[in-house]
Short mmCIF file of C-alpha atoms and ligand atoms in Angstrom, two decimals:
data_model
loop_
_atom_site.label_atom_id
_atom_site.label_comp_id
_atom_site.label_asym_id
_atom_site.label_seq_id
_atom_site.Cartn_x
_atom_site.Cartn_y
_atom_site.Cartn_z
CA MET A 1 -27.38 14.45 22.74
CA ALA A 2 -24.57 12.04 23.40
CA ALA A 3 -20.84 13.03 22.55
CA LYS A 4 -19.97 12.51 18.86
CA LEU A 5 -17.89 9.42 18.08
CA LYS A 6 -14.95 9.75 15.83
CA ALA A 7 -12.27 7.45 14.61
CA PRO A 8 -9.24 7.44 16.58
CA ARG A 9 -6.41 10.19 15.84
CA GLY A 10 -4.36 9.31 13.05
CA THR A 11 -6.82 6.66 11.41
CA PHE A 12 -9.23 7.43 8.75
CA ASP A 13 -12.25 5.88 7.01
CA VAL A 14 -12.30 4.72 3.31
CA LEU A 15 -15.47 5.45 1.85
CA PRO A 16 -17.04 4.18 -1.48
CA GLU A 17 -15.52 7.11 -3.67
CA ASP A 18 -12.17 5.87 -2.38
CA GLY A 19 -12.68 2.41 -2.84
CA GLU A 20 -12.30 2.39 -6.67
CA ARG A 21 -8.97 4.02 -6.81
CA ARG A 22 -7.68 1.60 -3.96
CA ALA A 23 -8.95 -1.41 -5.61
CA HIS A 24 -7.16 -0.39 -8.91
CA LEU A 25 -4.06 0.23 -7.14
CA ARG A 26 -3.99 -3.37 -5.71
CA THR A 27 -5.02 -4.91 -8.96
CA VAL A 28 -2.19 -2.82 -10.80
CA ALA A 29 0.33 -4.10 -7.74
CA GLU A 30 -1.17 -7.88 -7.86
CA ARG A 31 -0.67 -7.86 -11.41
CA ARG A 32 2.85 -6.82 -11.45
CA LEU A 33 4.02 -8.59 -8.67
CA ALA A 34 2.63 -11.94 -9.69
CA GLY A 35 3.98 -11.49 -13.18
CA ALA A 36 7.29 -11.32 -11.41
CA GLY A 37 6.46 -14.46 -9.17
CA TYR A 38 5.82 -13.01 -5.95
CA GLY A 39 2.89 -15.21 -4.21
CA TYR A 40 0.30 -13.70 -1.95
CA LEU A 41 1.31 -14.03 1.88
CA GLU A 42 -1.31 -12.91 4.53
CA THR A 43 -0.04 -12.87 8.17
CA PRO A 44 -1.52 -11.77 11.59
CA VAL A 45 -2.02 -8.22 12.28
CA PHE A 46 -0.46 -8.40 15.59
CA GLU A 47 2.16 -10.90 16.48
CA ASP A 48 4.29 -11.25 19.81
CA THR A 49 6.18 -8.40 20.70
CA ASP A 50 9.50 -10.08 20.86
CA LEU A 51 9.33 -10.62 16.98
CA PHE A 52 9.71 -6.74 16.39
CA ALA A 53 12.01 -6.13 19.30
CA ARG A 54 14.43 -8.55 17.76
CA GLY A 55 13.43 -8.36 13.93
CA VAL A 56 13.16 -4.40 13.53
CA GLY A 57 15.61 -3.53 16.36
CA GLU A 58 15.61 -2.15 19.95
CA SER A 59 17.41 0.93 19.06
CA THR A 60 14.98 2.05 16.41
CA ASP A 61 12.25 4.83 16.57
CA ILE A 62 9.56 2.29 15.82
CA VAL A 63 10.36 -0.21 18.65
CA GLN A 64 11.33 2.55 21.23
CA LYS A 65 8.35 4.90 20.78
CA GLU A 66 6.05 3.98 18.24
CA MET A 67 4.52 0.37 18.82
CA PHE A 68 0.95 -0.36 20.03
CA THR A 69 1.46 -2.95 22.36
CA PHE A 70 -0.85 -4.55 24.54
CA GLU A 71 -1.40 -7.86 27.11
CA ASP A 72 -3.67 -10.64 26.26
CA LYS A 73 -5.58 -12.11 29.00
CA ALA A 74 -2.80 -14.71 29.53
CA GLY A 75 -0.45 -11.66 30.43
CA ARG A 76 1.53 -12.22 26.95
CA SER A 77 2.85 -9.16 25.36
CA LEU A 78 1.25 -8.53 21.58
CA THR A 79 2.07 -5.70 19.18
CA LEU A 80 0.21 -4.34 16.48
CA ARG A 81 2.53 -5.01 13.40
CA PRO A 82 4.20 -1.63 12.60
CA GLU A 83 5.80 -3.33 9.26
CA GLY A 84 5.53 -6.55 7.46
CA THR A 85 9.23 -7.91 7.03
CA ALA A 86 9.55 -9.53 10.31
CA GLY A 87 6.03 -11.06 10.04
CA ALA A 88 7.06 -12.55 6.73
CA CYS A 89 10.41 -13.75 8.08
CA ARG A 90 8.62 -15.48 10.56
CA ALA A 91 5.95 -17.27 8.50
CA TYR A 92 9.01 -18.25 6.21
CA ILE A 93 10.71 -19.99 9.29
CA GLU A 94 7.59 -21.28 10.82
CA HIS A 95 6.23 -22.99 7.91
CA GLY A 96 9.71 -24.39 6.66
CA LEU A 97 9.74 -22.27 3.35
CA HIS A 98 13.55 -22.58 3.21
CA LYS A 99 12.80 -26.28 2.25
CA LEU A 100 11.17 -25.16 -0.80
CA PRO A 101 13.25 -24.12 -4.05
CA GLN A 102 14.49 -20.94 -3.27
CA PRO A 103 14.37 -17.71 -3.84
CA VAL A 104 10.86 -17.68 -2.03
CA LYS A 105 8.99 -14.58 -3.42
CA LEU A 106 5.97 -13.36 -1.39
CA HIS A 107 3.98 -10.21 -1.49
CA TYR A 108 1.28 -8.82 0.74
CA TRP A 109 -1.22 -5.82 1.61
CA GLY A 110 -2.63 -4.86 4.45
CA PRO A 111 -2.82 -2.36 7.60
CA PHE A 112 0.25 -1.64 9.61
CA PHE A 113 0.40 0.58 12.93
CA ARG A 114 2.96 3.33 14.21
CA HIS A 115 2.37 5.34 17.21
CA GLU A 116 3.55 8.45 15.23
CA ALA A 117 2.36 12.25 15.40
CA PRO A 118 -0.35 12.31 12.71
CA GLN A 119 0.11 14.72 9.44
CA ALA A 120 -0.74 14.56 5.92
CA GLY A 121 0.24 11.34 4.51
CA ARG A 122 1.35 9.88 7.86
CA TYR A 123 -0.97 7.89 9.99
CA ARG A 124 -1.31 5.77 12.90
CA GLN A 125 -3.11 3.09 11.04
CA PHE A 126 -1.87 2.90 7.22
CA ASN A 127 -1.60 0.22 4.41
CA GLN A 128 1.40 -0.96 2.86
CA ILE A 129 1.78 -3.14 -0.35
CA GLY A 130 5.22 -4.87 0.41
CA ALA A 131 7.09 -7.72 -1.28
CA GLU A 132 9.95 -9.75 -0.07
CA ALA A 133 12.29 -12.37 -1.80
CA LEU A 134 13.81 -14.89 0.68
CA GLY A 135 16.71 -17.59 0.13
CA SER A 136 19.07 -15.76 -2.46
CA ASP A 137 21.60 -13.07 -2.38
CA ASP A 138 21.45 -12.67 -6.11
CA PRO A 139 21.77 -9.04 -6.93
CA SER A 140 19.16 -9.49 -9.65
CA LEU A 141 16.61 -9.68 -6.77
CA ASP A 142 17.37 -6.33 -5.62
CA ALA A 143 17.31 -4.94 -9.17
CA GLU A 144 13.99 -6.81 -9.76
CA LEU A 145 12.37 -5.58 -6.80
CA ILE A 146 13.16 -2.05 -7.81
CA VAL A 147 12.20 -2.25 -10.98
CA VAL A 148 8.74 -3.69 -10.25
CA LEU A 149 8.38 -0.95 -7.68
CA SER A 150 9.37 1.79 -9.89
CA GLY A 151 6.94 0.50 -12.79
CA LEU A 152 4.12 0.33 -10.38
CA LEU A 153 4.41 3.87 -9.11
CA ALA A 154 4.90 5.13 -12.53
CA GLU A 155 1.59 3.31 -13.84
CA MET A 156 -0.30 4.62 -11.15
CA GLY A 157 0.76 8.20 -12.26
CA VAL A 158 2.93 9.00 -9.04
CA GLY A 159 4.29 12.55 -9.71
CA GLY A 160 8.12 13.71 -9.39
CA LEU A 161 9.20 10.34 -8.47
CA SER A 162 13.20 10.18 -7.38
CA LEU A 163 14.86 7.02 -5.94
CA LYS A 164 17.95 6.97 -3.55
CA LEU A 165 20.21 4.42 -3.51
CA SER A 166 23.01 3.02 -1.30
CA SER A 167 24.66 0.02 0.20
CA LEU A 168 25.17 -0.36 4.28
CA GLY A 169 27.56 -3.39 3.84
CA ASP A 170 27.73 -6.21 5.78
CA ALA A 171 27.08 -6.24 9.95
CA GLU A 172 31.02 -6.09 10.67
CA THR A 173 31.08 -2.94 7.95
CA ARG A 174 28.32 -1.39 9.73
CA GLN A 175 29.43 -1.88 13.42
CA GLU A 176 33.26 -0.77 12.62
CA TYR A 177 31.50 2.53 10.77
CA GLY A 178 29.20 2.97 13.83
CA GLN A 179 32.23 3.23 15.90
CA ASP A 180 34.03 5.73 13.71
CA LEU A 181 30.59 7.59 13.04
CA ARG A 182 30.07 7.74 17.32
CA ALA A 183 33.85 9.00 17.13
CA HIS A 184 32.94 11.96 14.90
CA LEU A 185 29.83 12.74 16.97
CA ARG A 186 31.54 12.95 20.05
CA ALA A 187 34.29 15.33 18.81
CA ASN A 188 31.60 17.54 17.73
CA GLU A 189 29.13 16.81 20.57
CA ALA A 190 28.47 20.70 21.45
CA ARG A 191 27.31 21.43 17.97
CA LEU A 192 24.60 18.61 18.26
CA SER A 193 21.19 18.64 18.73
CA ASP A 194 19.92 17.43 22.20
CA GLU A 195 18.15 14.58 20.83
CA VAL A 196 21.14 13.57 18.51
CA ARG A 197 23.44 13.80 21.24
CA ALA A 198 21.42 11.69 23.59
CA ARG A 199 21.44 8.80 21.06
CA ILE A 200 25.10 8.93 19.87
CA ASP A 201 25.33 5.23 21.70
CA LEU A 202 22.11 3.98 20.86
CA ASN A 203 21.98 4.95 17.09
CA PRO A 204 24.41 7.22 15.79
CA LEU A 205 23.03 6.86 12.13
CA ARG A 206 19.86 8.62 12.81
CA ALA A 207 21.75 11.50 12.79
CA PHE A 208 21.76 11.89 9.12
CA ASP A 209 17.94 12.32 9.03
CA SER A 210 18.29 15.51 11.49
CA ASP A 211 17.03 18.70 10.39
CA ASP A 212 18.86 20.54 12.86
CA PRO A 213 21.27 23.04 11.61
CA GLY A 214 24.18 22.57 14.04
CA THR A 215 24.06 18.48 13.46
CA ARG A 216 23.67 18.88 9.67
CA ALA A 217 26.81 20.80 9.82
CA VAL A 218 28.52 18.31 11.74
CA MET A 219 27.40 15.45 9.62
CA GLU A 220 28.78 17.23 6.27
CA THR A 221 32.36 16.05 7.35
CA ALA A 222 31.00 12.51 8.71
CA PRO A 223 32.46 9.73 7.57
CA LEU A 224 30.46 7.92 4.51
CA LEU A 225 29.44 4.14 4.97
CA PRO A 226 29.88 3.19 0.92
CA GLU A 227 33.25 4.26 0.91
CA ARG A 228 34.28 1.54 3.25
CA LEU A 229 32.21 -1.80 1.78
CA LYS A 230 34.09 -4.86 1.75
CA ARG A 231 35.46 -5.98 -1.71
CA GLU A 232 32.17 -8.57 -2.17
CA ASP A 233 29.61 -6.09 -1.12
CA ALA A 234 30.87 -3.26 -3.15
CA GLU A 235 30.88 -5.57 -6.34
CA HIS A 236 27.14 -6.66 -5.26
CA PHE A 237 26.38 -2.75 -5.16
CA ALA A 238 28.11 -2.32 -8.35
CA ASP A 239 25.86 -5.27 -10.05
CA VAL A 240 22.75 -4.10 -8.70
CA ARG A 241 23.54 -0.55 -10.20
CA ALA A 242 24.57 -2.11 -13.30
CA LEU A 243 21.18 -4.22 -13.74
CA LEU A 244 19.27 -0.75 -12.71
CA ASP A 245 20.93 0.99 -15.66
CA GLU A 246 20.31 -2.08 -17.80
CA ALA A 247 16.64 -1.48 -16.88
CA ALA A 248 17.06 2.27 -17.61
CA VAL A 249 15.69 3.08 -14.00
CA ARG A 250 17.41 6.09 -12.95
CA TYR A 251 18.66 6.70 -9.36
CA VAL A 252 20.95 9.05 -7.14
CA LEU A 253 23.77 7.30 -5.00
CA ASP A 254 23.06 8.84 -1.24
CA PRO A 255 25.66 7.76 0.76
CA THR A 256 23.69 9.07 3.92
CA LEU A 257 20.54 7.31 3.13
CA ILE A 258 19.73 5.53 6.29
CA ARG A 259 16.29 3.35 6.59
CA GLY A 260 14.39 3.53 10.05
CA LEU A 261 14.79 -0.20 10.54
CA ASP A 262 17.89 -2.14 11.96
CA TYR A 263 17.84 -5.32 9.72
CA TYR A 264 19.41 -3.83 6.83
CA THR A 265 22.79 -4.98 4.72
CA ARG A 266 24.03 -4.16 1.64
CA THR A 267 21.63 -2.44 -0.68
CA VAL A 268 18.92 0.18 0.63
CA PHE A 269 16.62 2.26 -1.45
CA GLU A 270 13.87 4.92 -1.27
CA PHE A 271 11.48 6.31 -3.39
CA ALA A 272 10.13 9.98 -2.62
CA SER A 273 7.54 11.87 -4.80
CA ALA A 274 7.79 15.62 -5.21
CA ALA A 275 3.86 15.41 -5.20
CA LEU A 276 4.07 14.86 -1.58
CA GLY A 277 4.59 17.28 1.29
CA ALA A 278 6.89 16.69 4.56
CA GLN A 279 6.23 12.86 4.18
CA SER A 280 7.48 12.31 0.63
CA GLY A 281 8.60 8.73 1.28
CA VAL A 282 6.26 6.34 -1.19
CA GLY A 283 8.07 3.27 -0.74
CA GLY A 284 11.40 1.82 0.42
CA GLY A 285 13.22 -1.17 1.33
CA GLY A 286 16.46 -3.12 1.02
CA ARG A 287 18.65 -6.27 1.64
CA TYR A 288 18.50 -7.77 5.09
CA ASP A 289 20.86 -10.86 4.90
CA MET A 290 21.04 -11.39 8.55
CA LEU A 291 17.33 -11.26 9.86
CA VAL A 292 16.01 -14.67 9.23
CA GLU A 293 19.13 -16.32 11.25
CA GLN A 294 18.55 -13.63 14.36
CA LEU A 295 14.95 -14.83 14.27
CA GLY A 296 15.87 -18.40 14.96
CA GLY A 297 15.71 -19.50 11.39
CA PRO A 298 18.54 -20.79 8.91
CA ALA A 299 21.11 -18.50 7.69
CA THR A 300 18.71 -17.01 4.78
CA PRO A 301 19.72 -14.01 2.55
CA GLY A 302 16.51 -11.61 1.74
CA VAL A 303 15.52 -8.51 0.13
CA GLY A 304 12.33 -6.55 -0.03
CA TRP A 305 10.12 -3.30 -0.14
CA ALA A 306 7.11 -1.89 1.14
CA ALA A 307 5.24 1.05 -0.34
CA GLY A 308 2.18 3.20 1.29
CA VAL A 309 -0.96 2.81 -0.14
CA GLU A 310 -2.20 5.92 1.24
CA ARG A 311 0.83 7.99 0.06
CA ILE A 312 0.57 6.67 -3.53
CA LEU A 313 -2.92 7.78 -3.74
CA LEU A 314 -2.10 11.12 -2.31
CA ALA A 315 0.53 11.34 -5.03
CA THR A 316 -1.89 10.43 -7.95
CA GLU A 317 -4.52 12.68 -9.35
CA PRO A 318 -7.91 11.78 -7.82
CA ALA A 319 -10.27 10.91 -10.17
CA GLU A 320 -13.23 12.98 -10.88
CA SER A 321 -15.38 12.63 -7.70
CA ARG A 322 -18.14 9.93 -8.39
CA ARG A 323 -19.89 9.77 -4.86
CA GLY A 324 -22.48 7.20 -5.51
CA ALA A 325 -22.19 6.81 -9.17
CA LEU A 326 -22.94 3.63 -11.09
CA VAL A 327 -21.12 2.57 -13.97
CA PRO A 328 -22.58 3.65 -17.45
CA GLY A 329 -25.05 1.08 -18.91
CA ASP A 330 -26.40 0.25 -15.52
CA VAL A 331 -30.26 -0.05 -14.31
CA TYR A 332 -32.14 1.51 -12.04
CA VAL A 333 -35.46 0.19 -10.99
CA ALA A 334 -38.19 2.67 -10.07
CA VAL A 335 -41.33 1.74 -8.10
CA ALA A 336 -44.43 3.40 -9.67
CA LYS A 337 -46.72 2.36 -6.67
CA PRO A 338 -46.47 0.79 -3.37
CA GLU A 339 -48.29 -2.54 -4.60
CA ALA A 340 -45.35 -2.93 -7.03
CA ARG A 341 -42.63 -3.06 -4.29
CA ARG A 342 -42.32 -6.77 -4.23
CA ARG A 343 -42.28 -6.97 -8.21
CA ALA A 344 -39.65 -4.79 -8.14
CA PHE A 345 -37.58 -6.30 -5.68
CA SER A 346 -37.82 -9.58 -7.31
CA LEU A 347 -36.75 -7.99 -11.01
CA THR A 348 -33.71 -6.29 -9.45
CA TRP A 349 -32.32 -9.64 -8.26
CA ASP A 350 -33.31 -11.39 -11.33
CA LEU A 351 -31.69 -8.67 -13.68
CA ARG A 352 -28.30 -8.85 -11.31
CA ARG A 353 -28.19 -12.55 -11.28
CA ARG A 354 -28.96 -13.02 -15.29
CA THR A 355 -27.25 -9.72 -16.59
CA GLY A 356 -24.20 -9.31 -14.35
CA ARG A 357 -25.16 -5.65 -14.75
CA THR A 358 -25.24 -3.21 -11.63
CA VAL A 359 -28.67 -2.78 -10.86
CA SER A 360 -30.21 -0.30 -8.28
CA LEU A 361 -33.53 -0.49 -6.70
CA GLU A 362 -35.53 2.55 -5.15
CA GLN A 363 -35.02 1.99 -1.40
CA ALA A 364 -35.94 5.39 0.04
CA GLY A 365 -39.89 5.84 -0.55
CA ARG A 366 -39.12 8.68 -3.36
CA SER A 367 -42.21 9.97 -5.57
CA LEU A 368 -41.73 8.74 -9.02
CA LYS A 369 -40.54 11.99 -10.28
CA GLY A 370 -38.08 12.04 -7.14
CA GLN A 371 -36.83 8.61 -8.59
CA LEU A 372 -36.25 9.67 -11.97
CA LYS A 373 -34.13 12.59 -10.94
CA HIS A 374 -32.41 10.26 -8.52
CA ALA A 375 -31.63 7.63 -11.44
CA ASP A 376 -29.96 10.72 -13.35
CA ARG A 377 -27.95 11.93 -10.73
CA LEU A 378 -26.54 8.36 -10.21
CA GLY A 379 -25.70 8.15 -13.83
CA ALA A 380 -28.01 5.16 -14.76
CA ARG A 381 -28.34 4.39 -18.35
CA TRP A 382 -31.84 2.56 -18.13
CA VAL A 383 -34.67 2.97 -15.81
CA VAL A 384 -37.33 0.19 -15.31
CA ILE A 385 -40.28 1.35 -14.14
CA ALA A 386 -42.46 -1.22 -12.11
CA GLY A 387 -46.20 -0.46 -11.88
CA ASP A 388 -49.15 -2.48 -13.28
CA ASP A 389 -46.75 -3.12 -15.86
CA LEU A 390 -43.18 -2.63 -16.89
CA GLU A 391 -41.90 0.20 -18.63
CA LEU A 392 -38.42 0.71 -19.91
CA LYS A 393 -36.98 4.09 -20.15
CA ASP A 394 -33.70 5.40 -22.16
CA MET A 395 -32.15 8.07 -19.68
CA ARG A 396 -30.14 9.07 -22.72
CA GLY A 397 -32.54 9.68 -25.27
CA GLY A 398 -35.61 10.11 -23.07
CA ASP A 399 -37.66 7.39 -24.96
CA GLN A 400 -40.02 5.21 -22.95
CA GLN A 401 -41.51 1.97 -23.96
CA SER A 402 -43.54 -0.54 -22.44
CA VAL A 403 -42.19 -4.31 -22.08
CA GLY A 404 -44.68 -7.29 -21.33
CA ASP A 405 -42.36 -9.22 -18.60
CA SER A 406 -38.89 -9.42 -17.29
CA GLU A 407 -38.18 -12.00 -20.21
CA GLU A 408 -38.88 -9.15 -22.86
CA LEU A 409 -37.15 -6.79 -20.55
CA LEU A 410 -33.75 -8.79 -20.61
CA ARG A 411 -33.96 -8.95 -24.41
CA LYS A 412 -34.86 -5.22 -24.90
CA LEU A 413 -31.97 -4.21 -22.62
CA ASP A 414 -29.63 -6.38 -24.46
CA GLU A 415 -30.82 -5.38 -28.10
CA LEU A 416 -30.98 -1.41 -27.26
CA ASP A 417 -27.48 -1.83 -25.60
CA ALA A 418 -26.32 -3.41 -28.76
CA GLU A 419 -27.53 -0.69 -30.91
CA ALA A 420 -25.90 1.93 -28.95
CA THR A 421 -22.59 0.58 -29.08
CA THR A 422 -22.84 0.25 -32.83
CA LEU A 423 -24.12 3.97 -32.89
CA GLU A 424 -21.23 5.15 -30.91
CA GLU A 425 -18.43 3.21 -33.12
CA GLU A 426 -19.92 4.47 -36.10
CA ARG A 427 -19.27 8.04 -34.80
P1 LIG B 501 9.41 1.83 5.68
O1 LIG B 501 10.09 2.65 5.12
O2 LIG B 501 9.13 2.04 7.16
O3 LIG B 501 9.85 0.31 5.69
O4 LIG B 501 7.76 1.73 5.28
C1 LIG B 501 7.58 1.79 4.17
C2 LIG B 501 6.22 2.80 3.40
O5 LIG B 501 5.07 2.82 4.30
C3 LIG B 501 6.79 4.10 3.38
O6 LIG B 501 7.88 4.55 2.52
C4 LIG B 501 5.69 5.19 3.52
O7 LIG B 501 5.17 5.06 2.49
C5 LIG B 501 4.67 4.06 4.24
N1 LIG B 501 4.63 4.59 5.82
C6 LIG B 501 5.42 4.30 6.93
N2 LIG B 501 4.84 4.91 7.83
C7 LIG B 501 4.00 5.31 7.51
C8 LIG B 501 2.46 6.21 8.09
N3 LIG B 501 2.73 6.28 9.78
N4 LIG B 501 1.74 6.53 7.58
C9 LIG B 501 1.29 6.12 6.25
N5 LIG B 501 2.48 5.69 5.46
C10 LIG B 501 3.59 4.97 6.02
C11 LIG B 501 9.14 -0.80 5.87
O8 LIG B 501 8.35 -0.70 6.41
C12 LIG B 501 9.90 -2.02 5.60
N6 LIG B 501 9.44 -3.15 6.20
C13 LIG B 501 9.97 -2.30 4.22
C14 LIG B 501 10.74 -3.50 3.54
C15 LIG B 501 10.49 -4.85 3.33
N7 LIG B 501 12.10 -3.52 3.97
C16 LIG B 501 12.37 -4.91 3.51
N8 LIG B 501 11.51 -5.29 2.95
#
């Protein structure tokens, strides 16, 4: 026998039973984002590698070791997008969106790729819902985005939510702070893990994320960034916090909050769920006031977030498994004898087209008894039996009656459904 084919490591299939919850999440997210004025954006799944090297940052884990990069036939280097902000900024510049009234608000949904060690909630292909507001540094955008994500996660029923918030100030503050932090790390080099020690120059901020006990002890006395914010940045941050208080969104200030991407300035935040294991981050983001310019566009502030679709679904109660189930009120067309197959086929299409109902047709050659059992398992409300004539069976009460033709069948279905609804309402 040929070797079994499997989906690549760190990827997964979405089967119909999961499809419904995903579609629901997408509907809720789009309603909330559209309601706040975020229009839909779709960018390519792969981009020039340079976009991420410049946008996400050469020193980040993502660019250093997690990108799926390949050459096209002309030898150009392309990369499967590891995140969506760089692509959104590229599109903003490329299509001259800076000429529109600002801010320009965008949202997206789709697959992203990172070559990470797979585990529960961490995949190599995963999906994100994201939102970006470009062209204004108004603190109400930072707050609005956090309020939208908080409401979305709450509506989806994500349990044990917490929100961490901090500010990284401007590029200069970050750079000066980086120097002081490097000095602190060097002074305590012997107690650091090898990995942190090797990255003192490249990315000292990542030391805050380390689980190594020695490194953690060193970080307890490390200088903290939010204490050094410039006056405008401190005021901006105070404004964001006041707006979140106004909206009754609870947060914890975390001066060690470091995000894994280099483009952040000012506000950064992260939502975690206690319902998840080690990979507890459901969504995060922040402000990136230098990114558009860094990518060759006009100086343009921006702020946004992305949330993991799979992590949101993992952190919510799965609905009762409904594998292959239909929606109540639906119809199953059974074939009583082989000569009735054509009639059953056209009747099925007629019912679908004219009633908008979900209609299933027997398509696996079962006996009539087998078909009725199958219809019951699917949860069909009505079964139409196509033989020499047409019969309509009520799967709830068990009544069966003959109907002359498809016109009468349509009428009967509507009448019976209306009766059933009235009965239920009276109850
Ligand atoms: P991020 O924190 O790297 O931010 O990713 C956002 C979310 O994507 C995470 O909170 C997590 O839920 C999900 N996620 C990330 N990696 C994986 C993975 N390997 N498997 C499953 N889920 C994952 C960004 O991507 C920024 N672009 C967010 C942003 C937008 N900042 C400003 N605007």
